[in-house]
Amino acid sequence: MWERGIAIPGNRLSGKAANDKRIIIIGFDIDVVTKAKKWMPDIPVYWLVGTEKDNNNEWIDHSTELIVKAKDSKLDGLDVHWAGLSKQFVQKSTSSGPSSFHLDA
C-alpha cells in the first residue's frame, strides 16, 4: 500500500527486517518521515533538508525550527546541506545536551 510517498509494509517491518541494523529510512518530506517513525519506531529515520538561496543567489541559513520539528517528531536525525549551517543552528542542535539525535551536514 502507498500513502503520500511511502510504502507501508503492513504498517511495520517484522521478523529479520525489523532487527536489521543496515536499514535506515531517509526522506525529504517531514510528514512522510514522521509517519515512518511512528509505524517503524525501531528503525532509524532521518529528515533530509536542502539549502535555499535568496534573490541574490546567496545561501540562506537553516532555521533552528528544523531541529525543533525533527526532535518533536521523534526522528533520529536531521541531515542538512552544509551551506545553510550557522553558529546559531549548530548551537541549537547541541543545546539540549547529550542525546542520540544526529545532525549531519
mmCIF file of N, CA and C in Angstrom:
data_model
loop_
_atom_site.group_PDB
_atom_site.id
_atom_site.type_symbol
_atom_site.label_atom_id
_atom_site.label_comp_id
_atom_site.label_asym_id
_atom_site.label_seq_id
_atom_site.Cartn_x
_atom_site.Cartn_y
_atom_site.Cartn_z
ATOM 1 N N MET A 1 0.852 -1.173 0.000
ATOM 2 C CA MET A 1 0.000 0.000 0.000
ATOM 3 C C MET A 1 0.901 1.241 0.000
ATOM 4 N N TRP A 2 0.492 2.277 -0.708
ATOM 5 C CA TRP A 2 1.235 3.545 -0.755
ATOM 6 C C TRP A 2 0.418 4.641 -0.099
ATOM 7 N N GLU A 3 1.083 5.497 0.638
ATOM 8 C CA GLU A 3 0.417 6.654 1.211
ATOM 9 C C GLU A 3 1.384 7.820 1.167
ATOM 10 N N ARG A 4 1.067 8.806 0.386
ATOM 11 C CA ARG A 4 1.855 10.032 0.256
ATOM 12 C C ARG A 4 3.366 9.795 0.258
ATOM 13 N N GLY A 5 3.820 9.014 -0.677
ATOM 14 C CA GLY A 5 5.245 8.856 -0.870
ATOM 15 C C GLY A 5 5.928 7.794 -0.049
ATOM 16 N N ILE A 6 5.192 7.000 0.692
ATOM 17 C CA ILE A 6 5.831 5.959 1.492
ATOM 18 C C ILE A 6 5.090 4.643 1.304
ATOM 19 N N ALA A 7 5.851 3.597 1.112
ATOM 20 C CA ALA A 7 5.260 2.259 1.032
ATOM 21 C C ALA A 7 5.083 1.765 2.451
ATOM 22 N N ILE A 8 3.909 1.289 2.765
ATOM 23 C CA ILE A 8 3.620 0.829 4.119
ATOM 24 C C ILE A 8 3.600 -0.695 4.110
ATOM 25 N N PRO A 9 4.663 -1.321 4.611
ATOM 26 C CA PRO A 9 4.702 -2.786 4.596
ATOM 27 C C PRO A 9 3.944 -3.380 5.773
ATOM 28 N N GLY A 10 2.626 -3.424 5.656
ATOM 29 C CA GLY A 10 1.832 -3.970 6.748
ATOM 30 C C GLY A 10 1.940 -3.130 8.005
ATOM 31 N N ASN A 11 2.182 -1.841 7.836
ATOM 32 C CA ASN A 11 2.335 -0.844 8.906
ATOM 33 C C ASN A 11 3.615 -0.986 9.724
ATOM 34 N N ARG A 12 4.270 -2.129 9.681
ATOM 35 C CA ARG A 12 5.509 -2.311 10.448
ATOM 36 C C ARG A 12 6.391 -3.313 9.720
ATOM 37 N N LEU A 13 7.675 -3.136 9.882
ATOM 38 C CA LEU A 13 8.594 -4.176 9.419
ATOM 39 C C LEU A 13 8.567 -5.270 10.464
ATOM 40 N N SER A 14 8.682 -6.486 10.035
ATOM 41 C CA SER A 14 8.639 -7.576 11.009
ATOM 42 C C SER A 14 9.758 -8.566 10.738
ATOM 43 N N GLY A 15 9.939 -9.472 11.670
ATOM 44 C CA GLY A 15 10.931 -10.521 11.516
ATOM 45 C C GLY A 15 12.340 -9.971 11.442
ATOM 46 N N LYS A 16 13.149 -10.558 10.567
ATOM 47 C CA LYS A 16 14.546 -10.164 10.420
ATOM 48 C C LYS A 16 14.693 -8.696 10.032
ATOM 49 N N ALA A 17 13.814 -8.191 9.170
ATOM 50 C CA ALA A 17 13.937 -6.812 8.681
ATOM 51 C C ALA A 17 13.866 -5.807 9.817
ATOM 52 N N ALA A 18 13.039 -6.046 10.811
ATOM 53 C CA ALA A 18 12.890 -5.113 11.926
ATOM 54 C C ALA A 18 14.152 -5.030 12.769
ATOM 55 N N ASN A 19 14.968 -6.068 12.756
ATOM 56 C CA ASN A 19 16.194 -6.087 13.558
ATOM 57 C C ASN A 19 17.453 -5.855 12.733
ATOM 58 N N ASP A 20 17.302 -5.588 11.453
ATOM 59 C CA ASP A 20 18.447 -5.392 10.573
ATOM 60 C C ASP A 20 18.995 -3.985 10.759
ATOM 61 N N LYS A 21 20.187 -3.876 11.330
ATOM 62 C CA LYS A 21 20.790 -2.573 11.636
ATOM 63 C C LYS A 21 21.227 -1.830 10.382
ATOM 64 N N ARG A 22 21.132 -2.475 9.226
ATOM 65 C CA ARG A 22 21.523 -1.821 7.975
ATOM 66 C C ARG A 22 20.387 -0.993 7.390
ATOM 67 N N ILE A 23 19.192 -1.107 7.921
ATOM 68 C CA ILE A 23 18.044 -0.371 7.384
ATOM 69 C C ILE A 23 17.956 0.995 8.050
ATOM 70 N N ILE A 24 17.910 2.026 7.227
ATOM 71 C CA ILE A 24 17.713 3.408 7.684
ATOM 72 C C ILE A 24 16.731 4.048 6.710
ATOM 73 N N ILE A 25 15.769 4.770 7.235
ATOM 74 C CA ILE A 25 14.795 5.452 6.392
ATOM 75 C C ILE A 25 15.187 6.920 6.303
ATOM 76 N N ILE A 26 15.226 7.438 5.068
ATOM 77 C CA ILE A 26 15.507 8.855 4.855
ATOM 78 C C ILE A 26 14.399 9.438 3.994
ATOM 79 N N GLY A 27 14.144 10.725 4.152
ATOM 80 C CA GLY A 27 13.124 11.360 3.336
ATOM 81 C C GLY A 27 13.188 12.862 3.427
ATOM 82 N N PHE A 28 12.657 13.513 2.395
ATOM 83 C CA PHE A 28 12.652 14.973 2.317
ATOM 84 C C PHE A 28 11.368 15.597 2.859
ATOM 85 N N ASP A 29 10.332 14.815 3.065
ATOM 86 C CA ASP A 29 9.032 15.331 3.495
ATOM 87 C C ASP A 29 8.836 15.018 4.981
ATOM 88 N N ILE A 30 8.682 16.059 5.797
ATOM 89 C CA ILE A 30 8.565 15.878 7.251
ATOM 90 C C ILE A 30 7.367 15.008 7.616
ATOM 91 N N ASP A 31 6.263 15.131 6.893
ATOM 92 C CA ASP A 31 5.087 14.313 7.200
ATOM 93 C C ASP A 31 5.355 12.836 6.928
ATOM 94 N N VAL A 32 6.054 12.546 5.849
ATOM 95 C CA VAL A 32 6.353 11.165 5.489
ATOM 96 C C VAL A 32 7.302 10.540 6.495
ATOM 97 N N VAL A 33 8.390 11.254 6.859
ATOM 98 C CA VAL A 33 9.346 10.657 7.795
ATOM 99 C C VAL A 33 8.748 10.540 9.197
ATOM 100 N N THR A 34 7.870 11.460 9.567
ATOM 101 C CA THR A 34 7.198 11.371 10.864
ATOM 102 C C THR A 34 6.313 10.129 10.917
ATOM 103 N N LYS A 35 5.554 9.890 9.849
ATOM 104 C CA LYS A 35 4.709 8.688 9.793
ATOM 105 C C LYS A 35 5.559 7.435 9.808
ATOM 106 N N ALA A 36 6.647 7.454 9.066
ATOM 107 C CA ALA A 36 7.524 6.280 9.020
ATOM 108 C C ALA A 36 8.040 5.949 10.420
ATOM 109 N N LYS A 37 8.416 6.965 11.187
ATOM 110 C CA LYS A 37 8.931 6.736 12.538
ATOM 111 C C LYS A 37 7.844 6.164 13.441
ATOM 112 N N LYS A 38 6.612 6.644 13.284
ATOM 113 C CA LYS A 38 5.510 6.122 14.093
ATOM 114 C C LYS A 38 5.222 4.664 13.757
ATOM 115 N N TRP A 39 5.283 4.331 12.469
ATOM 116 C CA TRP A 39 4.975 2.971 12.032
ATOM 117 C C TRP A 39 6.114 2.000 12.309
ATOM 118 N N MET A 40 7.338 2.504 12.280
ATOM 119 C CA MET A 40 8.511 1.635 12.447
ATOM 120 C C MET A 40 9.470 2.271 13.457
ATOM 121 N N PRO A 41 9.071 2.316 14.719
ATOM 122 C CA PRO A 41 9.851 3.045 15.726
ATOM 123 C C PRO A 41 11.249 2.487 15.989
ATOM 124 N N ASP A 42 11.500 1.246 15.647
ATOM 125 C CA ASP A 42 12.814 0.654 15.898
ATOM 126 C C ASP A 42 13.815 0.904 14.769
ATOM 127 N N ILE A 43 13.352 1.469 13.665
ATOM 128 C CA ILE A 43 14.212 1.749 12.518
ATOM 129 C C ILE A 43 14.617 3.229 12.565
ATOM 130 N N PRO A 44 15.900 3.540 12.430
ATOM 131 C CA PRO A 44 16.323 4.951 12.422
ATOM 132 C C PRO A 44 15.710 5.698 11.234
ATOM 133 N N VAL A 45 15.218 6.911 11.501
ATOM 134 C CA VAL A 45 14.590 7.739 10.469
ATOM 135 C C VAL A 45 15.231 9.123 10.483
ATOM 136 N N TYR A 46 15.678 9.575 9.306
ATOM 137 C CA TYR A 46 16.354 10.861 9.166
ATOM 138 C C TYR A 46 15.626 11.742 8.169
ATOM 139 N N TRP A 47 15.524 13.022 8.502
ATOM 140 C CA TRP A 47 14.908 14.020 7.631
ATOM 141 C C TRP A 47 16.019 14.731 6.881
ATOM 142 N N LEU A 48 15.948 14.756 5.558
ATOM 143 C CA LEU A 48 16.932 15.433 4.720
ATOM 144 C C LEU A 48 16.375 16.788 4.293
ATOM 145 N N VAL A 49 17.176 17.842 4.468
ATOM 146 C CA VAL A 49 16.730 19.195 4.138
ATOM 147 C C VAL A 49 17.808 19.893 3.322
ATOM 148 N N GLY A 50 17.432 20.416 2.184
ATOM 149 C CA GLY A 50 18.357 21.169 1.343
ATOM 150 C C GLY A 50 18.476 22.607 1.820
ATOM 151 N N THR A 51 19.310 23.371 1.146
ATOM 152 C CA THR A 51 19.501 24.782 1.491
ATOM 153 C C THR A 51 18.971 25.638 0.349
ATOM 154 N N GLU A 52 18.180 26.623 0.704
ATOM 155 C CA GLU A 52 17.619 27.520 -0.306
ATOM 156 C C GLU A 52 18.533 28.716 -0.523
ATOM 157 N N LYS A 53 18.303 29.418 -1.634
ATOM 158 C CA LYS A 53 19.049 30.641 -1.931
ATOM 159 C C LYS A 53 18.081 31.809 -1.987
ATOM 160 N N ASP A 54 18.603 33.010 -1.674
ATOM 161 C CA ASP A 54 17.774 34.209 -1.740
ATOM 162 C C ASP A 54 17.795 34.773 -3.170
ATOM 163 N N ASN A 55 17.195 35.929 -3.341
ATOM 164 C CA ASN A 55 17.102 36.555 -4.667
ATOM 165 C C ASN A 55 18.465 36.943 -5.235
ATOM 166 N N ASN A 56 19.469 37.083 -4.373
ATOM 167 C CA ASN A 56 20.823 37.422 -4.813
ATOM 168 C C ASN A 56 21.682 36.176 -5.018
ATOM 169 N N ASN A 57 21.034 35.020 -5.007
ATOM 170 C CA ASN A 57 21.711 33.730 -5.182
ATOM 171 C C ASN A 57 22.673 33.403 -4.036
ATOM 172 N N GLU A 58 22.394 33.948 -2.852
ATOM 173 C CA GLU A 58 23.190 33.674 -1.653
ATOM 174 C C GLU A 58 22.473 32.601 -0.838
ATOM 175 N N TRP A 59 23.246 31.730 -0.190
ATOM 176 C CA TRP A 59 22.671 30.681 0.645
ATOM 177 C C TRP A 59 21.937 31.292 1.835
ATOM 178 N N ILE A 60 20.817 30.711 2.188
ATOM 179 C CA ILE A 60 20.032 31.145 3.343
ATOM 180 C C ILE A 60 20.332 30.188 4.497
ATOM 181 N N ASP A 61 20.605 30.742 5.688
ATOM 182 C CA ASP A 61 20.861 29.904 6.861
ATOM 183 C C ASP A 61 19.634 29.049 7.179
ATOM 184 N N HIS A 62 19.897 27.823 7.636
ATOM 185 C CA HIS A 62 18.808 26.953 8.068
ATOM 186 C C HIS A 62 18.163 27.536 9.323
ATOM 187 N N SER A 63 16.864 27.435 9.398
ATOM 188 C CA SER A 63 16.131 27.861 10.590
ATOM 189 C C SER A 63 16.326 26.822 11.688
ATOM 190 N N THR A 64 16.496 27.300 12.907
ATOM 191 C CA THR A 64 16.607 26.370 14.034
ATOM 192 C C THR A 64 15.293 25.623 14.256
ATOM 193 N N GLU A 65 14.232 26.101 13.646
ATOM 194 C CA GLU A 65 12.936 25.434 13.739
ATOM 195 C C GLU A 65 12.995 24.029 13.127
ATOM 196 N N LEU A 66 13.907 23.799 12.198
ATOM 197 C CA LEU A 66 14.072 22.462 11.625
ATOM 198 C C LEU A 66 14.443 21.457 12.711
ATOM 199 N N ILE A 67 15.325 21.867 13.614
ATOM 200 C CA ILE A 67 15.763 20.998 14.708
ATOM 201 C C ILE A 67 14.596 20.693 15.632
ATOM 202 N N VAL A 68 13.829 21.725 15.948
ATOM 203 C CA VAL A 68 12.667 21.561 16.822
ATOM 204 C C VAL A 68 11.672 20.585 16.193
ATOM 205 N N LYS A 69 11.385 20.752 14.894
ATOM 206 C CA LYS A 69 10.444 19.856 14.208
ATOM 207 C C LYS A 69 10.937 18.418 14.210
ATOM 208 N N ALA A 70 12.221 18.237 13.922
ATOM 209 C CA ALA A 70 12.775 16.878 13.874
ATOM 210 C C ALA A 70 12.712 16.209 15.240
ATOM 211 N N LYS A 71 13.072 16.936 16.292
ATOM 212 C CA LYS A 71 13.047 16.367 17.637
ATOM 213 C C LYS A 71 11.609 16.137 18.106
ATOM 214 N N ASP A 72 10.715 17.080 17.813
ATOM 215 C CA ASP A 72 9.305 16.906 18.193
ATOM 216 C C ASP A 72 8.678 15.703 17.492
ATOM 217 N N SER A 73 9.161 15.406 16.288
ATOM 218 C CA SER A 73 8.651 14.261 15.531
ATOM 219 C C SER A 73 9.328 12.957 15.946
ATOM 220 N N LYS A 74 10.217 13.050 16.931
ATOM 221 C CA LYS A 74 10.933 11.886 17.472
ATOM 222 C C LYS A 74 11.801 11.191 16.419
ATOM 223 N N LEU A 75 12.308 11.990 15.459
ATOM 224 C CA LEU A 75 13.199 11.447 14.446
ATOM 225 C C LEU A 75 14.571 11.201 15.057
ATOM 226 N N ASP A 76 15.323 10.353 14.415
ATOM 227 C CA ASP A 76 16.655 10.019 14.909
ATOM 228 C C ASP A 76 17.700 11.022 14.459
ATOM 229 N N GLY A 77 17.382 11.791 13.437
ATOM 230 C CA GLY A 77 18.362 12.754 12.988
ATOM 231 C C GLY A 77 17.862 13.660 11.887
ATOM 232 N N LEU A 78 18.719 14.621 11.586
ATOM 233 C CA LEU A 78 18.447 15.642 10.589
ATOM 234 C C LEU A 78 19.702 15.780 9.748
ATOM 235 N N ASP A 79 19.559 15.706 8.439
ATOM 236 C CA ASP A 79 20.694 15.845 7.535
ATOM 237 C C ASP A 79 20.436 17.091 6.697
ATOM 238 N N VAL A 80 21.279 18.096 6.883
ATOM 239 C CA VAL A 80 21.101 19.373 6.194
ATOM 240 C C VAL A 80 22.270 19.639 5.258
ATOM 241 N N HIS A 81 22.036 20.460 4.263
ATOM 242 C CA HIS A 81 23.087 20.872 3.346
ATOM 243 C C HIS A 81 24.021 21.819 4.092
ATOM 244 N N TRP A 82 25.322 21.628 3.915
ATOM 245 C CA TRP A 82 26.343 22.383 4.649
ATOM 246 C C TRP A 82 26.231 23.894 4.487
ATOM 247 N N ALA A 83 25.771 24.362 3.326
ATOM 248 C CA ALA A 83 25.786 25.804 3.052
ATOM 249 C C ALA A 83 24.830 26.593 3.948
ATOM 250 N N GLY A 84 23.859 25.921 4.539
ATOM 251 C CA GLY A 84 22.900 26.611 5.393
ATOM 252 C C GLY A 84 23.266 26.602 6.865
ATOM 253 N N LEU A 85 24.408 26.014 7.202
ATOM 254 C CA LEU A 85 24.808 25.945 8.610
ATOM 255 C C LEU A 85 25.246 27.305 9.126
ATOM 256 N N SER A 86 24.851 27.588 10.342
ATOM 257 C CA SER A 86 25.270 28.815 11.030
ATOM 258 C C SER A 86 25.651 28.422 12.453
ATOM 259 N N LYS A 87 26.350 29.317 13.122
ATOM 260 C CA LYS A 87 26.749 29.061 14.511
ATOM 261 C C LYS A 87 25.500 28.819 15.366
ATOM 262 N N GLN A 88 24.465 29.642 15.158
ATOM 263 C CA GLN A 88 23.221 29.516 15.922
ATOM 264 C C GLN A 88 22.569 28.150 15.689
ATOM 265 N N PHE A 89 22.589 27.672 14.444
ATOM 266 C CA PHE A 89 21.971 26.393 14.125
ATOM 267 C C PHE A 89 22.701 25.245 14.826
ATOM 268 N N VAL A 90 24.023 25.257 14.755
ATOM 269 C CA VAL A 90 24.814 24.192 15.386
ATOM 270 C C VAL A 90 24.650 24.233 16.901
ATOM 271 N N GLN A 91 24.646 25.436 17.479
ATOM 272 C CA GLN A 91 24.463 25.558 18.932
ATOM 273 C C GLN A 91 23.102 25.013 19.346
ATOM 274 N N LYS A 92 22.068 25.304 18.580
ATOM 275 C CA LYS A 92 20.723 24.817 18.896
ATOM 276 C C LYS A 92 20.671 23.296 18.829
ATOM 277 N N SER A 93 21.392 22.721 17.884
ATOM 278 C CA SER A 93 21.343 21.261 17.731
ATOM 279 C C SER A 93 21.991 20.538 18.901
ATOM 280 N N THR A 94 22.896 21.206 19.613
ATOM 281 C CA THR A 94 23.581 20.569 20.738
ATOM 282 C C THR A 94 23.142 21.126 22.090
ATOM 283 N N SER A 95 22.261 22.108 22.110
ATOM 284 C CA SER A 95 21.892 22.798 23.353
ATOM 285 C C SER A 95 21.117 21.936 24.340
ATOM 286 N N SER A 96 20.482 20.881 23.860
ATOM 287 C CA SER A 96 19.693 20.044 24.777
ATOM 288 C C SER A 96 20.551 18.986 25.458
ATOM 289 N N GLY A 97 21.862 19.104 25.310
ATOM 290 C CA GLY A 97 22.764 18.162 25.963
ATOM 291 C C GLY A 97 22.934 16.895 25.167
ATOM 292 N N PRO A 98 23.611 15.931 25.744
ATOM 293 C CA PRO A 98 23.865 14.669 25.035
ATOM 294 C C PRO A 98 22.562 13.965 24.695
ATOM 295 N N SER A 99 22.499 13.469 23.488
ATOM 296 C CA SER A 99 21.323 12.692 23.088
ATOM 297 C C SER A 99 21.715 11.809 21.921
ATOM 298 N N SER A 100 20.788 11.012 21.496
ATOM 299 C CA SER A 100 21.047 10.150 20.357
ATOM 300 C C SER A 100 20.678 10.853 19.039
ATOM 301 N N PHE A 101 20.219 12.104 19.128
ATOM 302 C CA PHE A 101 19.838 12.857 17.929
ATOM 303 C C PHE A 101 21.084 13.139 17.102
ATOM 304 N N HIS A 102 20.988 12.916 15.808
ATOM 305 C CA HIS A 102 22.135 13.034 14.908
ATOM 306 C C HIS A 102 21.945 14.192 13.945
ATOM 307 N N LEU A 103 22.928 15.079 13.869
ATOM 308 C CA LEU A 103 22.930 16.166 12.884
ATOM 309 C C LEU A 103 24.068 15.907 11.941
ATOM 310 N N ASP A 104 23.788 15.889 10.649
ATOM 311 C CA ASP A 104 24.811 15.635 9.658
ATOM 312 C C ASP A 104 24.728 16.715 8.579
ATOM 313 N N ALA A 105 25.876 17.110 8.094
ATOM 314 C CA ALA A 105 25.913 18.114 7.011
ATOM 315 C C ALA A 105 26.948 17.716 5.994
#
